[in-house]
CSV table of C-alpha atoms in Angstrom, one decimal:
chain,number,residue,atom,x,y,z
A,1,UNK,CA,-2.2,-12.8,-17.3
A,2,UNK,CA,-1.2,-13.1,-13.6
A,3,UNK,CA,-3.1,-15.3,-11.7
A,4,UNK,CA,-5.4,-13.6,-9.0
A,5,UNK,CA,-6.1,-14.8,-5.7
A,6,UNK,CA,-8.5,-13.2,-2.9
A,7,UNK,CA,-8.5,-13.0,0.8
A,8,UNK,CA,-11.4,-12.1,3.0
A,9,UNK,CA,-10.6,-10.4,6.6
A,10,UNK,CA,-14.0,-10.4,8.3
A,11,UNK,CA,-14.8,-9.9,12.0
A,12,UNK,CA,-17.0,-10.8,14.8
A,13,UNK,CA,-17.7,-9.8,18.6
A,14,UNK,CA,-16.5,-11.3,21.3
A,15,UNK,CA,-16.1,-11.6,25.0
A,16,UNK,CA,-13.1,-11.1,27.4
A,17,UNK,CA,-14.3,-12.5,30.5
A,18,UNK,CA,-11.7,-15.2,31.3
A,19,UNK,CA,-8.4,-12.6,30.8
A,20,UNK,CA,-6.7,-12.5,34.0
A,21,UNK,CA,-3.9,-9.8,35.5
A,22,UNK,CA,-4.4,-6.8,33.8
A,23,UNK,CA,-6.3,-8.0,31.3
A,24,UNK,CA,-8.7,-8.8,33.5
A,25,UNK,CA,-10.4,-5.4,33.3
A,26,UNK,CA,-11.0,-6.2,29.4
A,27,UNK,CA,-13.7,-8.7,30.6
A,28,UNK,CA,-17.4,-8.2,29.5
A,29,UNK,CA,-15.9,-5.8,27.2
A,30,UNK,CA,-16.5,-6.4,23.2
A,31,UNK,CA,-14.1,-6.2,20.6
A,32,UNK,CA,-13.5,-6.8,16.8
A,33,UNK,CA,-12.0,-9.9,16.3
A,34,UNK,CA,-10.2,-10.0,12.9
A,35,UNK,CA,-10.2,-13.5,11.2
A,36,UNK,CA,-8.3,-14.6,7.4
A,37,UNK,CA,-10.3,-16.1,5.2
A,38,UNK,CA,-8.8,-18.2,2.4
A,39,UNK,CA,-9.9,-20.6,0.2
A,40,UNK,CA,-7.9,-24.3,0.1
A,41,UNK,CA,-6.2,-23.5,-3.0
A,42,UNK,CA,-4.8,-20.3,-1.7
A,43,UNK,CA,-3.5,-22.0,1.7
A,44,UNK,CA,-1.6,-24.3,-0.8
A,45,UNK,CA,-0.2,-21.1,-2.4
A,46,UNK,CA,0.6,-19.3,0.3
A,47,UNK,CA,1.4,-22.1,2.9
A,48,UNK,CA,3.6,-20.5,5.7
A,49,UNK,CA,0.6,-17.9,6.6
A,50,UNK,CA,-1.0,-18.2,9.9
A,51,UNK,CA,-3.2,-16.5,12.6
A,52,UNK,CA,-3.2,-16.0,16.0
A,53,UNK,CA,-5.7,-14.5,18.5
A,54,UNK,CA,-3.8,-13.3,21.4
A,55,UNK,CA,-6.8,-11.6,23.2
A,56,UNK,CA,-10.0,-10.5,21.9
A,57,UNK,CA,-9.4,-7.7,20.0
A,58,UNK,CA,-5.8,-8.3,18.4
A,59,UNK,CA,-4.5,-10.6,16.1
A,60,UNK,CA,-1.5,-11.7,15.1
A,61,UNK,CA,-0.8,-12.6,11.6
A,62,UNK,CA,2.7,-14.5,10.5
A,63,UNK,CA,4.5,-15.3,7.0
A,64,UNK,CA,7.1,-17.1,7.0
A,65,UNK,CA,9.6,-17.6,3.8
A,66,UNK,CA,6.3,-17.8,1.9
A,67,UNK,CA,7.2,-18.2,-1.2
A,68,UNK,CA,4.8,-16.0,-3.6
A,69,UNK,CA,4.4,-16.8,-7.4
A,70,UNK,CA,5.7,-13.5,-9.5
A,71,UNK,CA,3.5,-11.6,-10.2
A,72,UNK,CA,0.6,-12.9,-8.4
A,73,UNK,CA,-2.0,-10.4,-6.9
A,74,UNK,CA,-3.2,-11.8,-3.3
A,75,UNK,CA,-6.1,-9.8,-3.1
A,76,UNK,CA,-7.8,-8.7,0.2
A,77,UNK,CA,-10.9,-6.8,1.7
A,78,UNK,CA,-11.3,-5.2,5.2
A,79,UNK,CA,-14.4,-5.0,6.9
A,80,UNK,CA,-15.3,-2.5,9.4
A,81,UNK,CA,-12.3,-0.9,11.6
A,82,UNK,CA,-9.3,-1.8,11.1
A,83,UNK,CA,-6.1,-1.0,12.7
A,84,UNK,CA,-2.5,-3.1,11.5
A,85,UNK,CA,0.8,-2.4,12.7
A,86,UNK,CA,3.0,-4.5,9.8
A,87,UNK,CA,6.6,-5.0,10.4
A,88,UNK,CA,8.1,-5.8,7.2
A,89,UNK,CA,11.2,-8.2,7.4
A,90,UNK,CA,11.8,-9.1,3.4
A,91,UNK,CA,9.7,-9.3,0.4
A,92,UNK,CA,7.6,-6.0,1.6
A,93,UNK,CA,6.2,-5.3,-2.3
A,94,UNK,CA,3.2,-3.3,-2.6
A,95,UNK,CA,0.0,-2.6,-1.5
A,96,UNK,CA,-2.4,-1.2,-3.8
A,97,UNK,CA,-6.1,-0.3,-2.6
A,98,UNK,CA,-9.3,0.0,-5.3
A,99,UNK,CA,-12.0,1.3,-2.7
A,100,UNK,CA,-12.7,3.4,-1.3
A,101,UNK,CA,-10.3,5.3,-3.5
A,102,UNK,CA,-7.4,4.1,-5.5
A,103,UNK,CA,-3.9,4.4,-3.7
A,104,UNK,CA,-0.7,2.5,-4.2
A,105,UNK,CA,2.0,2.1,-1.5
A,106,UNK,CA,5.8,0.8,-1.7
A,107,UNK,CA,6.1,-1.5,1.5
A,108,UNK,CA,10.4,-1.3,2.0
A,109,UNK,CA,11.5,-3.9,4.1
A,110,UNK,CA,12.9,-3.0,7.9
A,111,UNK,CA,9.3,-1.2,8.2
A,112,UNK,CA,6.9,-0.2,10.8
A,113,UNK,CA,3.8,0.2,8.3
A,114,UNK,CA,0.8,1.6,10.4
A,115,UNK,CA,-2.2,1.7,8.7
A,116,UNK,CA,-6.0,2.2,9.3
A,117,UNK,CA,-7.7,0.9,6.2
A,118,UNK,CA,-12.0,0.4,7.2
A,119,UNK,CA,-14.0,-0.9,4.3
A,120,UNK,CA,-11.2,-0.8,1.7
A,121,UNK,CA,-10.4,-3.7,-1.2
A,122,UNK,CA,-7.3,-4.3,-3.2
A,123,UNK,CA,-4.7,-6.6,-3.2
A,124,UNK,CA,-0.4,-6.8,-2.7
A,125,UNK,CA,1.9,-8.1,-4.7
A,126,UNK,CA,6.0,-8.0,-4.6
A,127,UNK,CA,8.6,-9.1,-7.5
A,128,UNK,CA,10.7,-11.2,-4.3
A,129,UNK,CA,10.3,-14.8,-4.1
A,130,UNK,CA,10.2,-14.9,-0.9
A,131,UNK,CA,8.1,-13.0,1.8
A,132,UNK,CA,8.3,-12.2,5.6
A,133,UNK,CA,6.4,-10.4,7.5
A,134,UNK,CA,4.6,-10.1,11.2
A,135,UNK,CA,1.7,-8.0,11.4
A,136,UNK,CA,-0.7,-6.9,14.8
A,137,UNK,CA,-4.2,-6.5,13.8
A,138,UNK,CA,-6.6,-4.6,16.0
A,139,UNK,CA,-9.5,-3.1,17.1
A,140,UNK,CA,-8.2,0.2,18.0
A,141,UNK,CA,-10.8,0.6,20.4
A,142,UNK,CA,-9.1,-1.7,22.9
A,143,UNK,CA,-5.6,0.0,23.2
A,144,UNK,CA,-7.4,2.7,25.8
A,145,UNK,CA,-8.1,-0.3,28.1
A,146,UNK,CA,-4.8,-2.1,26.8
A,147,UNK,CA,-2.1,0.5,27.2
A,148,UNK,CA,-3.7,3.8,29.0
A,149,UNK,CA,-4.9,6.8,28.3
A,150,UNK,CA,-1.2,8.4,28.9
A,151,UNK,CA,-0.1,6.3,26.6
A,152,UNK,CA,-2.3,6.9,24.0
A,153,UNK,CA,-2.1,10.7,24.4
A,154,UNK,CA,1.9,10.0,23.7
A,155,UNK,CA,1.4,8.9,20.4
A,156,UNK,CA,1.7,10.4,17.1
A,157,UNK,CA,-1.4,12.7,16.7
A,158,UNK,CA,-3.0,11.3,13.3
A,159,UNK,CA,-2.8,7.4,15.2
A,160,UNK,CA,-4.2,8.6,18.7
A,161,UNK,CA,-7.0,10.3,16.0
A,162,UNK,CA,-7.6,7.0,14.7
A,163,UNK,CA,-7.8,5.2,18.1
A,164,UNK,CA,-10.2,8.3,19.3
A,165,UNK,CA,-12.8,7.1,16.3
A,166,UNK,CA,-11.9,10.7,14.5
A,167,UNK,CA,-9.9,9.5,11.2
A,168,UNK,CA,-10.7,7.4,8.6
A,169,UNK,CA,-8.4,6.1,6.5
A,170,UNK,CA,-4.7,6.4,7.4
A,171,UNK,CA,-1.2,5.0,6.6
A,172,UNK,CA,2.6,5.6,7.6
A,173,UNK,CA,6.0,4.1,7.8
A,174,UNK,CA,8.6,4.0,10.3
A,175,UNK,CA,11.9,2.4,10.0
A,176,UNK,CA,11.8,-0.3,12.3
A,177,UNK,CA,14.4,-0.3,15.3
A,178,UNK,CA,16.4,-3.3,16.2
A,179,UNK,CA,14.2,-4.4,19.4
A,180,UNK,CA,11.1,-4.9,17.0
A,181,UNK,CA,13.2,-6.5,14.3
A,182,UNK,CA,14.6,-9.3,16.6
A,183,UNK,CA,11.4,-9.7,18.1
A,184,UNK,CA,9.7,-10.1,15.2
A,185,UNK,CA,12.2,-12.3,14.0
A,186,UNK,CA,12.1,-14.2,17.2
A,187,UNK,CA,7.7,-14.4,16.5
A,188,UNK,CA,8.5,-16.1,13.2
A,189,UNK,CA,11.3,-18.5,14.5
A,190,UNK,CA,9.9,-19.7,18.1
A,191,UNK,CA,12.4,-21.2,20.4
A,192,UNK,CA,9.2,-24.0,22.0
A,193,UNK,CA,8.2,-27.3,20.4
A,194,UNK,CA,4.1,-26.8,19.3
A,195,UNK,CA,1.5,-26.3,21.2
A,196,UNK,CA,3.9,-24.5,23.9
A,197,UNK,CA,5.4,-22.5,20.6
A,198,UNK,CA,1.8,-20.8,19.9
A,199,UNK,CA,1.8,-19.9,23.6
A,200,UNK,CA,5.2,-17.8,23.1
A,201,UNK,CA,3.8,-16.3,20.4
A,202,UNK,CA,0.8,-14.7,21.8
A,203,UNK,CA,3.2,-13.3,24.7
A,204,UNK,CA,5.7,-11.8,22.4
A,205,UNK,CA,3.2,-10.8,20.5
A,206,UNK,CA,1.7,-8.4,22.8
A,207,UNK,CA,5.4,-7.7,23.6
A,208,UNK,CA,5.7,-6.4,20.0
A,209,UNK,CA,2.4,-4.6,20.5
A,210,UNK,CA,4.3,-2.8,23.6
A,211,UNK,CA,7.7,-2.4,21.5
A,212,UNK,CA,5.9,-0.5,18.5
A,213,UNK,CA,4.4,1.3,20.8
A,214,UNK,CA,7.2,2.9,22.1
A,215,UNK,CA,9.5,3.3,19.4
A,216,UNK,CA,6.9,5.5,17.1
A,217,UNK,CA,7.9,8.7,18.8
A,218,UNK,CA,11.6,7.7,18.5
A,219,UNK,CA,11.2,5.9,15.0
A,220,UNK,CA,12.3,8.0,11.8
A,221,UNK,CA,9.6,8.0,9.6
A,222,UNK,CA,9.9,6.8,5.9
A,223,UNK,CA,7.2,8.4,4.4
A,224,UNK,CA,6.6,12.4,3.9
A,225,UNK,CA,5.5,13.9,7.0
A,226,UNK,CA,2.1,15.2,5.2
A,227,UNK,CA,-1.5,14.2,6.3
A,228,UNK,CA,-3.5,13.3,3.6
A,229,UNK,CA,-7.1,13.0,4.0
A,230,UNK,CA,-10.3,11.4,1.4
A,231,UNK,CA,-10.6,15.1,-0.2
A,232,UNK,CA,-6.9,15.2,-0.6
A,233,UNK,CA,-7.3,11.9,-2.1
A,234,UNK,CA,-9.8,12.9,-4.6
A,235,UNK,CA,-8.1,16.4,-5.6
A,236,UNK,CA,-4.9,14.5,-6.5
A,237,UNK,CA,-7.2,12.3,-8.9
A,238,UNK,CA,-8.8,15.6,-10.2
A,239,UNK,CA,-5.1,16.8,-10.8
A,240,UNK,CA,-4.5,13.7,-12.8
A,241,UNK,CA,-7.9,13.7,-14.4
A,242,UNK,CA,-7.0,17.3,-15.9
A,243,UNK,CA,-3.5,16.1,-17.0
A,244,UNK,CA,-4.8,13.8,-19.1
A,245,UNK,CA,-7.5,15.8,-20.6
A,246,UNK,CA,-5.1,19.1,-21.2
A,247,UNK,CA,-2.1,17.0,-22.0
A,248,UNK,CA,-1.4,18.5,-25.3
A,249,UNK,CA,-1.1,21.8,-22.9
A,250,UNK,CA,-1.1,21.2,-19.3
A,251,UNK,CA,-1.6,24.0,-16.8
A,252,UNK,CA,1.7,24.8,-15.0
A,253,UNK,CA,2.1,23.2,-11.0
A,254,UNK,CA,1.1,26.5,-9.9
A,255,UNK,CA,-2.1,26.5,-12.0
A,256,UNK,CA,-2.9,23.0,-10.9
A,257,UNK,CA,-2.3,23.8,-7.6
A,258,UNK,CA,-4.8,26.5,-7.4
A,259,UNK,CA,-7.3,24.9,-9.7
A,260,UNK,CA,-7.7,22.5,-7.2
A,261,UNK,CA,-6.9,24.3,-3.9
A,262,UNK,CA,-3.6,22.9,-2.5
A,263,UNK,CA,-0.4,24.5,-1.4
A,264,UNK,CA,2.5,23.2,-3.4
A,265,UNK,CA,4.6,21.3,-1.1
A,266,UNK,CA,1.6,19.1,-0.3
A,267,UNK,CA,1.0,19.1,-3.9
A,268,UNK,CA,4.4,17.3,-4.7
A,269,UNK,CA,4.3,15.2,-1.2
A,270,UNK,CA,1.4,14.0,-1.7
A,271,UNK,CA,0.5,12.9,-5.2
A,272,UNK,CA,4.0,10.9,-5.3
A,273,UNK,CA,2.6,9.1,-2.6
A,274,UNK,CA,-0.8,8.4,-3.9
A,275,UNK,CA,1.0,7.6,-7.6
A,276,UNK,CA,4.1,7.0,-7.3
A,277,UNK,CA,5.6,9.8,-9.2
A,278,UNK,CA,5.6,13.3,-9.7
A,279,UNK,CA,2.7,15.4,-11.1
A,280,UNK,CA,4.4,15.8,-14.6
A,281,UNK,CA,6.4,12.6,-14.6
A,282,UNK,CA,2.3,11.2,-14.9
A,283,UNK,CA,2.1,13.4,-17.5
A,284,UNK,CA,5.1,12.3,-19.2
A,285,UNK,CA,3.9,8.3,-18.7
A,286,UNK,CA,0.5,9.4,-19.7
A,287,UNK,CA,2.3,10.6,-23.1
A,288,UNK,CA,4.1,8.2,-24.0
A,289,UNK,CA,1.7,5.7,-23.2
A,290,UNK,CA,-0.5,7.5,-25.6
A,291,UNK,CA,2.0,8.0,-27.9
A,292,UNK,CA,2.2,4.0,-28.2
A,293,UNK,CA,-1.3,3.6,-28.7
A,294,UNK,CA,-1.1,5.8,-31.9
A,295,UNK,CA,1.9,4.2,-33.6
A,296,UNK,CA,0.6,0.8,-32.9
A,297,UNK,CA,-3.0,1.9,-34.3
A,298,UNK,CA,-2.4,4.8,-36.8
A,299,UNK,CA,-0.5,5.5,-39.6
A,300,UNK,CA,0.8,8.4,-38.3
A,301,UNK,CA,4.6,9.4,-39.3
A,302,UNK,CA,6.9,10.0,-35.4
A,303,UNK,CA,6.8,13.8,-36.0
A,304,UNK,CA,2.9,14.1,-35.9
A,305,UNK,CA,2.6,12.0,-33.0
A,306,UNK,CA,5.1,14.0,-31.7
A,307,UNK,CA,3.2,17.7,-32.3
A,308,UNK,CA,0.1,15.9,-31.2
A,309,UNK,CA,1.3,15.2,-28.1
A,310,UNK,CA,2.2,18.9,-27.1
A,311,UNK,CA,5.8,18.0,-27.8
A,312,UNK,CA,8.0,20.8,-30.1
A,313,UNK,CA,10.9,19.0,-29.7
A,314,UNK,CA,10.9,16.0,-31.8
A,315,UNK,CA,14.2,14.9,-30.7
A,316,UNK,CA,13.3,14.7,-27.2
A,317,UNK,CA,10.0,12.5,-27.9
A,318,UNK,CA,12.1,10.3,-29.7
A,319,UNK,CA,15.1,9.5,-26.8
A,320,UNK,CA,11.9,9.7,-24.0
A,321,UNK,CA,9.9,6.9,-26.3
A,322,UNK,CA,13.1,5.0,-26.4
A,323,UNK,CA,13.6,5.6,-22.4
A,324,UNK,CA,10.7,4.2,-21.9
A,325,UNK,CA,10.2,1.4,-24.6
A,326,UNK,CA,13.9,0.1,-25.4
A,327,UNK,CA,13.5,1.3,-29.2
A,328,UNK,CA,12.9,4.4,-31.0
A,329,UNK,CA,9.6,5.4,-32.4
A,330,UNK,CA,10.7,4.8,-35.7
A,331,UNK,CA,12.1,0.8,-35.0
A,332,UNK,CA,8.8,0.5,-32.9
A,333,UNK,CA,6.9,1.5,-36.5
A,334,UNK,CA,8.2,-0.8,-38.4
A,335,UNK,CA,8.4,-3.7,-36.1
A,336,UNK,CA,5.0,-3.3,-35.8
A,337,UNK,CA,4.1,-2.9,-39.3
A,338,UNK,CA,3.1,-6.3,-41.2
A,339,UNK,CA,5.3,-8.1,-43.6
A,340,UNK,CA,4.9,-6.4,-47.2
A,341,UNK,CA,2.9,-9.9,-49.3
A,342,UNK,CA,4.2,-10.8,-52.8
C-alpha cells in the first residue's frame, strides 16, 4: 500500500500598511494569506519545498528537484478561496480532488495550470522521480487593486468570473511560453547568495505574476475549451452511475445524453476530462474489471462471464481481458485456481 502523506493550506488576514510604490494603495486593505502546513516527517520527504509571502495576499510556493517516493499520495486541503497559477516545469503528475466532488486532472509539464479550487481535499501524485514546479497562490480579490480593472476585464472570461467572486470551482491549462519558463526557472535557481536570494524571489515572483498575466490571451490552451460547472460535475457522475448499473445494456451516447440533459460535444469533452476516458471506454474498464472479480470469485466458465457482461462476441471479451490483464481469461482461471491435493 502506498504510503500517504497530508498537507494542510490554511489562511489568515492580514494587513498591507507598510507596502510602498504602487503597492502602497494595498495598505489597510485585508487579504487571505495562504500558508503550507506540514508535519516534520513530511518536510524530510519532501525537502526542496518552500514558501514565500511576497505581499499579503500572494504566495509563492517552490519545488525544486524534490525527489517524491513512487507512488506516494501527498495529500492536500484548501480552505476558503483559492486562486493558483502552477507552472509546471517536470514531474507535473496528477491532481486528483475527493470534495467537493471527485475529479482527476493530468498536470503535463511546460503548463500554465490555473485553477480555483475553495474548500476542496485530495491529494497529487506523479510516477517521475523527480518534481519541479513554481506556483503563485492568491487571494483573487487583490488582483483588482494589483493589476487594474482593464486588466482584469482582458482576461479570459471564466478567470475574470472567478476574481469577480461569481465562479466556484475552476481549472485550465495553457502551454507555458518561454518568458514564464525561464522565469520560473530563474525563481527556482536564484542568481543571490541567501537572505538577498529570497529578496529576488519575491520580485520575480510578482514578475511571474505579471508574465502569466499576459500571456493567457496569447497562450494555447491544453485543455478542451468547455466550461464545466458543479451540475456538469454531477451529471457526468450520474452518466457513470447509469453505466454501471445498465452495463449488461447501456443506453446509446445519444440516450445518455438526453437522459441527463447535455449536448454531445460537451458530453465527450467533458467526461474525459472529469475521468480520464471516454463515456464507453468507462464502460469497457467497468467490464472488465467486473469481469475479473467473477473469475477470481466464481466458478463461472469465460463464455458466461462473457454473455453476462452484455458481450455476444466471446472472442472479443477474450483479446479485451487480455488487453487489459496480460493473459487470457482462460490462463487467468487457472492461475488462479488452487493446486489439485493428493
Amino acid at each position: 500500500m502506498n504510503e500517504q502523506h497530508s498537507c494542510l493550506i490554511t489562511s489568515h488576514q492580514e494587513h498591507s500598511e507598510s507596502m510602498s510604490g504602487f503597492l502602497h494603495k494595498l495598505g489597510g486593505k485585508t487579504y487571505e494569506v495562504f500558508e503550507y502546513s506540514m508535519t516534520e516527517e513530511l518536510k524530510k520527504i519532501y525537502s526542496g519545498i518552500n514558501t514565500y509571502t511576497i505581499v499579503p495576499g500572494v504566495v509563492l510556493s517552490t519545488a525544486k528537484d524534490v525527489r517524491v517516493p513512487k507512488g506516494d499520495k501527498l495529500r492536500f486541503r484548501f480552505n476558503k478561496s483559492l486562486l493558483s497559477f502552477y507552472v509546471a516545469l517536470n514531474g507535473g503528475g496528477k491532481v486528483c480532488y475527493e470534495k467537493p466532488l471527485p475529479i482527476k486532472h493530468d498536470i503535463p509539464d511546460r503548463t500554465i495550470c490555473v485553477s480555483y479550487t475553495p474548500n476542496s481535499e485530495g491529494y497529487t501524485y506523479t510516477d517521475k522521480e523527480i518534481h519541479s514546479q513554481v506556483c503563485l497562490i492568491i487571494d483573487p480579490k487583490i488582483l483588482p487593486d494589483l493589476l487594474g480593472e482593464g486588466v482584469i476585464a482582458e482576461l479570459p472570461e471564466k478567470l475574470n468570473d472567478v476574481i469577480n467572486g461569481k465562479s466556484c470551482f475552476y481549472t485550465d491549462w495553457y502551454k507555458a511560453p518561454s518568458n514564464v519558463l525561464s522565469l520560473a526557472e530563474k525563481i527556482l535557481n536564484p542568481p543571490f547568495e541567501d537572505p538577498v536570494n529570497n529578496i529576488f524571489r519575491c520580485s520575480a515572483g510578482l514578475e511571474l505574476l505579471c508574465s502569466i498575466i499576459g500571456s493567457l490571451k496569447q497562450s494555447q490552451k491544453v485543455s478542451d475549451d468547455i466550461y464545466i460547472t458543479e451540475d456538469d460535475i454531477k451529471k457526468f457522475h450520474s452518466v457513470k452511475q447509469i453505466l454501471e448499473k445498465e452495463h449488461i445494456s447501456p443506453p446509446s451516447f445519444t440516450e445518455l445524453c438526453r437522459m441527463v440533459g447535455m449536448n454531445s460535444f460537451k458530453m465527450k469533452r467533458g467526461f474525459k476530462r472529469i475521468f480520464g476516458t471516454t463515456v464507453f471506454g468507462y464502460l469497457q474498464e467497468y467490464r472488465m474489471s467486473t469481469a475479473y472479480r467473477m473469475l477470481k470469485e466464481s466458478n463461472m466458465s469465460v463464455s458466461e462471464c462473457a454473455w453476462d457482461l452484455g458481450y455476444t462476441n466471446v472472442s472479443y471479451f477474450i483479446s479485451t481481458f487480455r488487453k487489459y490483464y496480460g493473459k487470457t481469461p482462460g490462463e487467468f482461471i487457472k492461475k488462479e485456481q488452487p493446486a489439485p491435493e493428493y
